[in-house]
Short mmCIF file of C-alpha atoms and ligand atoms in Angstrom, two decimals:
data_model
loop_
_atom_site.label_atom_id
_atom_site.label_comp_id
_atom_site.label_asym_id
_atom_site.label_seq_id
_atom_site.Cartn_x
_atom_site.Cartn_y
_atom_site.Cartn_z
CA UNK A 27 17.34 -64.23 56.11
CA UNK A 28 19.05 -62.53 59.11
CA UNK A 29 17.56 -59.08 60.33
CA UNK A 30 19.70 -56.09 58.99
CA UNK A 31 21.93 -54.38 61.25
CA UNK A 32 21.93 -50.96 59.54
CA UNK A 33 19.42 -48.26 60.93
CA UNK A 34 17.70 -47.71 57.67
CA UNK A 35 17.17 -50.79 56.77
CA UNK A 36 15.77 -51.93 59.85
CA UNK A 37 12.97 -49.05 59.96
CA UNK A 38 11.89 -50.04 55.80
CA UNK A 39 11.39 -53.57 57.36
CA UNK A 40 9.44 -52.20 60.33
CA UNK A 41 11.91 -53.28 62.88
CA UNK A 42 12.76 -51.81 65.96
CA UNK A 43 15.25 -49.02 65.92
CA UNK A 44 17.18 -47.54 68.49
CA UNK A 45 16.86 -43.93 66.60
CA UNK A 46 14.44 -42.76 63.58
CA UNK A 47 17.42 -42.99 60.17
CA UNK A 48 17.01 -40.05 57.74
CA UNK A 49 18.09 -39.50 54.37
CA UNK A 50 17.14 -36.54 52.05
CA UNK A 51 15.58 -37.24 48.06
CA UNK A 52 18.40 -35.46 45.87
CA UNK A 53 20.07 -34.99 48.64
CA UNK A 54 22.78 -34.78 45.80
CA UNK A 55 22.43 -31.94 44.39
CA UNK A 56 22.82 -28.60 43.56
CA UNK A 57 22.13 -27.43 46.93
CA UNK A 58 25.90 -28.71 47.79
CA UNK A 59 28.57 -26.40 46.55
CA UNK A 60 31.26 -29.21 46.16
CA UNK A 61 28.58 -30.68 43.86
CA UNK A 62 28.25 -27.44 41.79
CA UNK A 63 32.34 -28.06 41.87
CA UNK A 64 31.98 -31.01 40.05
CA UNK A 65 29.20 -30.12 37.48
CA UNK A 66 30.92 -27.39 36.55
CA UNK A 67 32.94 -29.37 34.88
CA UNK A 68 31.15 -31.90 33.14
CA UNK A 69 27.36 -31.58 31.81
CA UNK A 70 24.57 -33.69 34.30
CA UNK A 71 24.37 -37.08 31.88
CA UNK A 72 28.26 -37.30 31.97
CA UNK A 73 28.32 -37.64 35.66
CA UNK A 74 25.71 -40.29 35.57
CA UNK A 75 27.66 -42.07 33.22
CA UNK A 76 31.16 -41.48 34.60
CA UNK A 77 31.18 -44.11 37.69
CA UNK A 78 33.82 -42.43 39.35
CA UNK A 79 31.96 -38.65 39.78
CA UNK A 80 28.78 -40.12 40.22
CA UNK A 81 30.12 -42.19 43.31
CA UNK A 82 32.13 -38.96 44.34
CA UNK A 83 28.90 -36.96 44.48
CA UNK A 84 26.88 -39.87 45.82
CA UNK A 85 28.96 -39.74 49.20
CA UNK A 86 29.70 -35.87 49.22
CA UNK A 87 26.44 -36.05 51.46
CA UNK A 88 27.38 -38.89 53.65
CA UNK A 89 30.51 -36.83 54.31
CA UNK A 90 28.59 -33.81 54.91
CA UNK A 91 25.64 -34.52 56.39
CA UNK A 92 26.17 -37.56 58.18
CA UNK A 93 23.05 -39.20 56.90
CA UNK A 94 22.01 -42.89 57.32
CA UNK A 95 21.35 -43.93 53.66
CA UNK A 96 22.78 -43.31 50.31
CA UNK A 97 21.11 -43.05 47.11
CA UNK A 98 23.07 -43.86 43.71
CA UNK A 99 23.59 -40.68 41.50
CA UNK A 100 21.45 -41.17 38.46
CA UNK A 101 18.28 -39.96 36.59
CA UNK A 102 15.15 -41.63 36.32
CA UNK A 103 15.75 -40.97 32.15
CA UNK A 104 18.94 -42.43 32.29
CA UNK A 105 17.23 -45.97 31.22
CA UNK A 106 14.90 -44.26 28.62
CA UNK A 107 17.57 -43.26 26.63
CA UNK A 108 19.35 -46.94 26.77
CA UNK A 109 15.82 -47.65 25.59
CA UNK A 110 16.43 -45.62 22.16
CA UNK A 111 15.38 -42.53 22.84
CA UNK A 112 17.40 -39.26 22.40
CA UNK A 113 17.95 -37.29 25.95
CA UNK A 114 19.65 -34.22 27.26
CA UNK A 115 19.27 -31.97 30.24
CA UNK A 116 19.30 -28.36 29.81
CA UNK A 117 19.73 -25.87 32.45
CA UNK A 118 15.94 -23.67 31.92
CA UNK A 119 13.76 -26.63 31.31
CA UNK A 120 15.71 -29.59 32.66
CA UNK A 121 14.96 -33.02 30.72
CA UNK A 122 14.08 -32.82 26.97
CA UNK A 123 13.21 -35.90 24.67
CA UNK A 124 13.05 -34.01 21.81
CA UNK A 125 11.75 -36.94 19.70
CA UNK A 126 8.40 -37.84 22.05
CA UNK A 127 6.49 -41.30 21.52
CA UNK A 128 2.42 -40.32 19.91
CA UNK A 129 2.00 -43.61 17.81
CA UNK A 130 1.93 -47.20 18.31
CA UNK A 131 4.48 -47.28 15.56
CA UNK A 132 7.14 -45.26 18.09
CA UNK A 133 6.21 -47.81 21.19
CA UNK A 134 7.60 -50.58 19.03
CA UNK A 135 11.05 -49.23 18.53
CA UNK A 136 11.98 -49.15 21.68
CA UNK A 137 14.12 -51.91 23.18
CA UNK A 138 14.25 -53.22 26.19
CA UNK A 139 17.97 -53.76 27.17
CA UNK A 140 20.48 -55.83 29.45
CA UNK A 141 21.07 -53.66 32.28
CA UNK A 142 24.14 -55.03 32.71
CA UNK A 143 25.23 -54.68 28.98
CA UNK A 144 23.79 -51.34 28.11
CA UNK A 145 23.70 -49.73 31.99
CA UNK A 146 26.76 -50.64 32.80
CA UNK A 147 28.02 -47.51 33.92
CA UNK A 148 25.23 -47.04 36.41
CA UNK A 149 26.38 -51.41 37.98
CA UNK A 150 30.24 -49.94 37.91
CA UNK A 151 28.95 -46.98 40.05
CA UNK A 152 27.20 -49.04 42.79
CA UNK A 153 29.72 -51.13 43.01
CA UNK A 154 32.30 -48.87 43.37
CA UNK A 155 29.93 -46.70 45.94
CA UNK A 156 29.35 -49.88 47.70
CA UNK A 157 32.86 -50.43 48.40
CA UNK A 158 33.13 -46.84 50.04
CA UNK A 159 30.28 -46.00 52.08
CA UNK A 160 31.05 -46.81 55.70
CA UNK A 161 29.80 -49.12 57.56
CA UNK A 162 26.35 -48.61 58.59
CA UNK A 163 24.95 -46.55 55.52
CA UNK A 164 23.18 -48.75 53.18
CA UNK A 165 23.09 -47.78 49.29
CA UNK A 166 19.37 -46.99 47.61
CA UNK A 167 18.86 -47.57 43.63
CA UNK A 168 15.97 -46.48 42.40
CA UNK A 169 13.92 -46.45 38.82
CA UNK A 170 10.98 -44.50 37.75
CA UNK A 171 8.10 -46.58 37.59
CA UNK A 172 6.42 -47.10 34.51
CA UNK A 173 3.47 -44.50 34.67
CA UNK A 174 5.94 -41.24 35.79
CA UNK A 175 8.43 -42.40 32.68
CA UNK A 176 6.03 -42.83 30.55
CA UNK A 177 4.89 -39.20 30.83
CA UNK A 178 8.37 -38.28 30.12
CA UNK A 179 7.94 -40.34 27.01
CA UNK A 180 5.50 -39.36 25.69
CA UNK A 181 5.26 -35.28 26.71
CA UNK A 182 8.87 -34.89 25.48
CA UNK A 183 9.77 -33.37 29.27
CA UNK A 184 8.29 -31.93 32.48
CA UNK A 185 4.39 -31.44 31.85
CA UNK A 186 1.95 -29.01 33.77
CA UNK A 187 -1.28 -30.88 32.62
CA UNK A 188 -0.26 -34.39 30.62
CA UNK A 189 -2.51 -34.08 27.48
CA UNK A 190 -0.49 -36.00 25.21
CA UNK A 191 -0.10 -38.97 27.84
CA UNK A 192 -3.73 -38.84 28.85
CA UNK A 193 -4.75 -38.43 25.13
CA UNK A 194 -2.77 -41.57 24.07
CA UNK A 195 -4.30 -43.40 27.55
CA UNK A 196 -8.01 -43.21 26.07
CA UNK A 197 -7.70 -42.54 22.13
CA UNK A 198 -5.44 -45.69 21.79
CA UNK A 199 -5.45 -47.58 25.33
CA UNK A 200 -3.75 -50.75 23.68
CA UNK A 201 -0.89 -48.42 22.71
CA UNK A 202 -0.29 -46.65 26.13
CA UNK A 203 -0.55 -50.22 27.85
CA UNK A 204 2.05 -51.61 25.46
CA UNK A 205 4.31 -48.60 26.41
CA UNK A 206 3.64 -49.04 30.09
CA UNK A 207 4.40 -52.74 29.94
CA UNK A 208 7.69 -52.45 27.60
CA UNK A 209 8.93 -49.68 30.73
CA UNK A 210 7.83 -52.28 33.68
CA UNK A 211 9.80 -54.90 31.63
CA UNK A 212 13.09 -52.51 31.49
CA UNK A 213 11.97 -51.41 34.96
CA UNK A 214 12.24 -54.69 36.34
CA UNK A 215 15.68 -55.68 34.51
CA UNK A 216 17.46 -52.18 35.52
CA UNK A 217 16.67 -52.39 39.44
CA UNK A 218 17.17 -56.14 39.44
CA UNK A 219 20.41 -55.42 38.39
CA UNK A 220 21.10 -52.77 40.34
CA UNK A 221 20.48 -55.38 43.29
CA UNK A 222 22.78 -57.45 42.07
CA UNK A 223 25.60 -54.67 41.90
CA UNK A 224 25.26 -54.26 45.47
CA UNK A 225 22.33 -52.01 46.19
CA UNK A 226 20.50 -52.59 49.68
CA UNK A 227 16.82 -50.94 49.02
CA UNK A 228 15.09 -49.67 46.30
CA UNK A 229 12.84 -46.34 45.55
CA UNK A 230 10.45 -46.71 42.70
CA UNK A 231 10.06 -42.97 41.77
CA UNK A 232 6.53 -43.01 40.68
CA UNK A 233 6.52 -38.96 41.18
CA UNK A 234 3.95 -38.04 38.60
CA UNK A 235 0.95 -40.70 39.83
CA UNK A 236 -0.55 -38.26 41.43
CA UNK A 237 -2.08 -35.95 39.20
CA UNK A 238 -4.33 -38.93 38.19
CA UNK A 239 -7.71 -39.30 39.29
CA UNK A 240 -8.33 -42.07 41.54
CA UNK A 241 -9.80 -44.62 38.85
CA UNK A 242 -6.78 -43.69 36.88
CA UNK A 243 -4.76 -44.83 39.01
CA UNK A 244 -5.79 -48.06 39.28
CA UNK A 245 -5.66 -48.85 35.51
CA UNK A 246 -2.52 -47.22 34.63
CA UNK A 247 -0.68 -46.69 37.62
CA UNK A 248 -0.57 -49.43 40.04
CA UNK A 249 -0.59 -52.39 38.01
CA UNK A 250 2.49 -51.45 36.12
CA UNK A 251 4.36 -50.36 39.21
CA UNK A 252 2.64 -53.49 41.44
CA UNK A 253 4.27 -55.76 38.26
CA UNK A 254 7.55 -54.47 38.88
CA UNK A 255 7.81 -54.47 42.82
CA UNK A 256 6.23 -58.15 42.32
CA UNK A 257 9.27 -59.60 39.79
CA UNK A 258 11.87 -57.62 41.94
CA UNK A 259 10.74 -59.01 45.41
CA UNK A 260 10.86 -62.67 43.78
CA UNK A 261 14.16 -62.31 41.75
CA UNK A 262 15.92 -60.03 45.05
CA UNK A 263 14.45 -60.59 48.13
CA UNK A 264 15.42 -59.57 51.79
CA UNK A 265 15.88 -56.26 49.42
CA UNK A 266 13.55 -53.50 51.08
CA UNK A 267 10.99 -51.63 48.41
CA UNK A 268 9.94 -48.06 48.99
CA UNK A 269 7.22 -46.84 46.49
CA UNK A 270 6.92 -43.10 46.65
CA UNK A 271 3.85 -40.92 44.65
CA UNK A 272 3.67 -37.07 44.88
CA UNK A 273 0.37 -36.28 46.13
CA UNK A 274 -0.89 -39.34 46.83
CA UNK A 275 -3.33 -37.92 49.69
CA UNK A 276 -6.21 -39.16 47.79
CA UNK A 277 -5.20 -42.71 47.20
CA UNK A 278 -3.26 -43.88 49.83
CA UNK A 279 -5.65 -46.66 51.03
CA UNK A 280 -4.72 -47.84 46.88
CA UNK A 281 -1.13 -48.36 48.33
CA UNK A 282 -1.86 -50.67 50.43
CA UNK A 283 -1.05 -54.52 49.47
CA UNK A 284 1.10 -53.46 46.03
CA UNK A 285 4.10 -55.19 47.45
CA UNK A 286 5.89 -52.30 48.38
CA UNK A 287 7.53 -52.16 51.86
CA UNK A 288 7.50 -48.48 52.69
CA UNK A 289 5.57 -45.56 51.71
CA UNK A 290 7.25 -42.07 50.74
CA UNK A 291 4.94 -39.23 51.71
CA UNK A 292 4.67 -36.21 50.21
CA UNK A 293 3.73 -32.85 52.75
CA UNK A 294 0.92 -31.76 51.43
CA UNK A 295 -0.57 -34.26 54.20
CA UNK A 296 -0.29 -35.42 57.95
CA UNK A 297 2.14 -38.25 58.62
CA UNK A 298 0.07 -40.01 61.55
CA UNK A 299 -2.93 -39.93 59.45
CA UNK A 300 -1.25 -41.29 56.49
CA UNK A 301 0.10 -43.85 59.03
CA UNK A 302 -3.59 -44.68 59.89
CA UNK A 303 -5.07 -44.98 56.38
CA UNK A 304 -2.15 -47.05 55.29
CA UNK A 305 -2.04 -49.66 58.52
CA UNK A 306 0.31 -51.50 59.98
CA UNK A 307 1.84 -53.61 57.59
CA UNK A 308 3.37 -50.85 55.65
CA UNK A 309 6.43 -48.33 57.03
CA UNK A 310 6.61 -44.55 55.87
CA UNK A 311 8.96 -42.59 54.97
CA UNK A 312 8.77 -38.81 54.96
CA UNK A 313 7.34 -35.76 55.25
CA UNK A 314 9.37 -32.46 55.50
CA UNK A 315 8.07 -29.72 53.39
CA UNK A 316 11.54 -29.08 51.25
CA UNK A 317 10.60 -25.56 51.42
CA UNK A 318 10.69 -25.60 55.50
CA UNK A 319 14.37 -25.73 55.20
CA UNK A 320 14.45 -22.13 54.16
CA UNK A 321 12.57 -21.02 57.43
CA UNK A 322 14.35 -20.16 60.51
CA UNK A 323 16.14 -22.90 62.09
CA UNK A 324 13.67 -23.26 64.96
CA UNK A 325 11.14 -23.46 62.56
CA UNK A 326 12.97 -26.42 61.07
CA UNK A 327 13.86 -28.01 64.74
CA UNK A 328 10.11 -27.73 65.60
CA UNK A 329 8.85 -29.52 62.24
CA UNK A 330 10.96 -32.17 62.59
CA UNK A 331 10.21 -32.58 66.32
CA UNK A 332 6.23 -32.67 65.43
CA UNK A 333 7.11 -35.60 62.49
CA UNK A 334 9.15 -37.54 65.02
CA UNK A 335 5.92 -37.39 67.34
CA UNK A 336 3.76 -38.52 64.66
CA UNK A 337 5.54 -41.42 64.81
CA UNK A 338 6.71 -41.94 68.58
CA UNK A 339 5.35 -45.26 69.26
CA UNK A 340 4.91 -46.90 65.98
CA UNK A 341 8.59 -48.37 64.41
CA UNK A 342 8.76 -48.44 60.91
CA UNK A 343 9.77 -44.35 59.88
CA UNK A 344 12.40 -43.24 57.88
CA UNK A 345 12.35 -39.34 58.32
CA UNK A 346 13.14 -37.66 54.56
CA UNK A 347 11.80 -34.52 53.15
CA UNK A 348 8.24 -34.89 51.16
CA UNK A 349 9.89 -34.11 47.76
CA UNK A 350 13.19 -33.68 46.70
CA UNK A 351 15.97 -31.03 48.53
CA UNK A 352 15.89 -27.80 46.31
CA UNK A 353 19.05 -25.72 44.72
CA UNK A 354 19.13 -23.09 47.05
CA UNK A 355 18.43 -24.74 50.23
CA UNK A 356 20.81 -23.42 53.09
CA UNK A 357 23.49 -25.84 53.72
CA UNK A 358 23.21 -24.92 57.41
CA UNK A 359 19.43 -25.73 57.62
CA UNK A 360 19.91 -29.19 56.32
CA UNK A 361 22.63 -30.13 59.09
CA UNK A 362 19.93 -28.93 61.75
CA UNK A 363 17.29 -30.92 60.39
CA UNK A 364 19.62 -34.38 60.53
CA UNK A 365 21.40 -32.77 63.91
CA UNK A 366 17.09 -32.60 65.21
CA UNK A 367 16.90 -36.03 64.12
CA UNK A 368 19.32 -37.81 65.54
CA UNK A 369 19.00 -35.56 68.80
CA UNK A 370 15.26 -36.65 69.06
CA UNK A 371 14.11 -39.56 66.95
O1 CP3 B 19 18.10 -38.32 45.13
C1 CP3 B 19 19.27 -38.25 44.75
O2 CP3 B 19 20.15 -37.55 45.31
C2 CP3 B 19 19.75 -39.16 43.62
C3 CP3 B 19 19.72 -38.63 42.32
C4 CP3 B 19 18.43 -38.34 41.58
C5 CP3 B 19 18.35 -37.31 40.61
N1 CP3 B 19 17.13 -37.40 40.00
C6 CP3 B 19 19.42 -36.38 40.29
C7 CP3 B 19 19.15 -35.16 39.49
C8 CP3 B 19 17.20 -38.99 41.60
C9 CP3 B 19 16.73 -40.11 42.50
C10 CP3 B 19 16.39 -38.39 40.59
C11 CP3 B 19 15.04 -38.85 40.25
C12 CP3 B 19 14.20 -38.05 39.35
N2 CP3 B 19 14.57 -37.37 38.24
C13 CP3 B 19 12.80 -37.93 39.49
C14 CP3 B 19 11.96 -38.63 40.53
C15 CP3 B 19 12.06 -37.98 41.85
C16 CP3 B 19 11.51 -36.62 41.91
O3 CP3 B 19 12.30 -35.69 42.16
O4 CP3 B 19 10.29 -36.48 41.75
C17 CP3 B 19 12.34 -37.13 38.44
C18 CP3 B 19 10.91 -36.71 38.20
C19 CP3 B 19 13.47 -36.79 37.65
C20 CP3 B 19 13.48 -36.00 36.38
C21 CP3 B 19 14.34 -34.82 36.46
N3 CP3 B 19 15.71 -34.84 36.55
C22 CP3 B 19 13.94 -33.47 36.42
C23 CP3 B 19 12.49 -33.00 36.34
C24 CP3 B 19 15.10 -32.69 36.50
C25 CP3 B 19 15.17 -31.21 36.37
C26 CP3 B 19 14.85 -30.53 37.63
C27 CP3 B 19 16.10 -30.28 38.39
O5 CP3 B 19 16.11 -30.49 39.59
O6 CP3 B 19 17.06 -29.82 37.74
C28 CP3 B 19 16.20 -33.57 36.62
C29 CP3 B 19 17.62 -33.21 36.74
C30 CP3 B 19 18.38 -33.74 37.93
N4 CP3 B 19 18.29 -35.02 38.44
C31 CP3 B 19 19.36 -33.05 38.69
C32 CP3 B 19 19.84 -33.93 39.67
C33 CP3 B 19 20.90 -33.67 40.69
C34 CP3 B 19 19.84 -31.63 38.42
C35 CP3 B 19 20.76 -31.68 37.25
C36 CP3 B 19 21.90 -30.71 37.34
O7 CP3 B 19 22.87 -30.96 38.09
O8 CP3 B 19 21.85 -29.72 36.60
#
């Protein structure tokens, strides 16, 4: 396979660059006022699943921002509901599954679907985003990986603490490793897809890993997310895979060798010593504390200048935020962070 041309996907391969790319997580978002223009209009699952909004808000930050990579307007839930279970976002608690799996009896109804049948909203989007981001800017697709969804699943929505996931972990193990393998297996079929529709890269979202102890983490973590980066590499290769946990300071050296290609990092730790622990084989991506970008713009110029030097002589760095871009972020703020970028990376 010939080397990639595009900036982004050179640095996920650990090639040299001739500047550091940078893209934000969610760097769709409310943050943007023309996307508040749009959802104003139409509730947050009927822009996933109209392709011709969520490619409008998919490139309203290329326009904007000038950034180096797009990522496909979606949810991670968007999947679980083709699955069978009910979904809907509400503006004070965001996702709600209002009907949350507790018994082995509700791990067996779900189904695990053709993407291109049952998702094909989310195939008609990246193709139609494919044929309108300049040249240059590669497309990401992502999916949650199987742990993260599955505590959607089975909490109902956003958790503080996990108890019913944890509870059905080690009072019925069998069950919770059914679920987790029945999500890899939809996992694998959705971004697989989502290759074939044109996407260059792929994010597994594996957000919530990181409240798990250590131990955890290798029994019900990484061997459902290492299953699904293993069965995309073979059926889409030359396709770069970034695996990202939240908080994954504890565990990093656990990242190593799961067949990912690059590492998101979070902010809560230091990029050249997450660098170190994870070695060379494996390029990062990260670390800007989303909340930097309400501090003074110098403030921001001067954290994204001390992430660049983490990196100076090592290729192989995407710069991104640690977490996702928060509503409310000055517009302004974001522009100097890319404008820092490309002026010193
Ligand atoms: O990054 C992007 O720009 C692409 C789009 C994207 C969204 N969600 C849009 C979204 C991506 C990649 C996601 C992934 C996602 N969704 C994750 C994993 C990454 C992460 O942030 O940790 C998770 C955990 C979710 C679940 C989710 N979706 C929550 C907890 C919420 C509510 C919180 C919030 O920000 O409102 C959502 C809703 C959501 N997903 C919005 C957007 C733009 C806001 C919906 C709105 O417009 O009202």
């Amino acid at each position: 396979m010939s080397e990639p041309t595009e900036l982004f996907l050179r640095a996920c391969m650990g090639l040299p660059v001739t500047r550091t790319p940078v893209w934000m997580m969610r760097q769709a978002g409310r943050y943007l006022p023309q996307y508040r223009a749009v959802r104003g209009k139409v509730s947050f699952l009927e822009l996933c699943k109209t392709p011709d909004l969520a490619c409008e808000v998919t490139l309203q930050p290329i326009r904007e921002l000038g950034v180096d990579a797009a990522i496909l307007f979606s949810d991670i839930l968007v999947p679980v509901e083709a699955m069978g279970m009910a979904l809907r976002f509400t503006e004070e608690h965001g996702p709600e599954l209002p009907a949350p799996l507790r018994t082995a009896a509700d791990v067996d109804k779900l189904r695990v679907v053709d993407a291109d049948d049952e998702l094909g909203f989310v195939m008609a989007a990246v193709r139609k985003i494919s044929a309108a981001l300049p040249a240059g800017v590669p497309l990401i697709g992502f999916s949650g990986a199987p742990f993260t969804l599955a505590t959607y699943m089975v909490e109902g929505g956003t958790s503080k603490n996990f108890i019913e996931t944890k509870k059905m972990m080690w009072g019925d193990p069998a069950t919770a490793r059914r679920l987790m393998d029945r999500i890899a297996d939809q996992v694998i079929g959705y971004m697989v897809a989502q290759a074939r529709a044109g996407c260059r890269a792929l994010q597994l979202f594996d957000t919530w890993a990181g409240i798990l102890a250590p131990s955890d983490f290798d029994l019900w973590a990484r061997p459902f997310a290492m299953r699904v980066l293993a069965e995309v590499r073979a059926a889409a290769p030359g396709v770069p895979l970034v695996y990202f946990v939240n908080g994954s300071g504890a565990i990093l050296e656990r990242l190593r060798g799961m067949g990912a290609d690059m590492i998101g990092i979070d902010w809560k730790q230091d990029l050249a010593e997450a660098r170190a622990r994870l070695g060379p084989a494996l390029a990062v991506q990260g670390n800007l504390d989303p909340v930097a970008l309400f501090a003074p713009v110098a403030e921001v110029e001067a954290r994204v200048k001390a992430i660049l030097e983490a990196n100076r002589k090592q290729p192989g760095h995407v710069f991104n935020l640690g977490h996702g871009v928060l509503p409310g972020t000055p517009v302004e703020s974001v522009k100097a962070m890319v404008a820092a970028v490309k002026q010193y990376g």
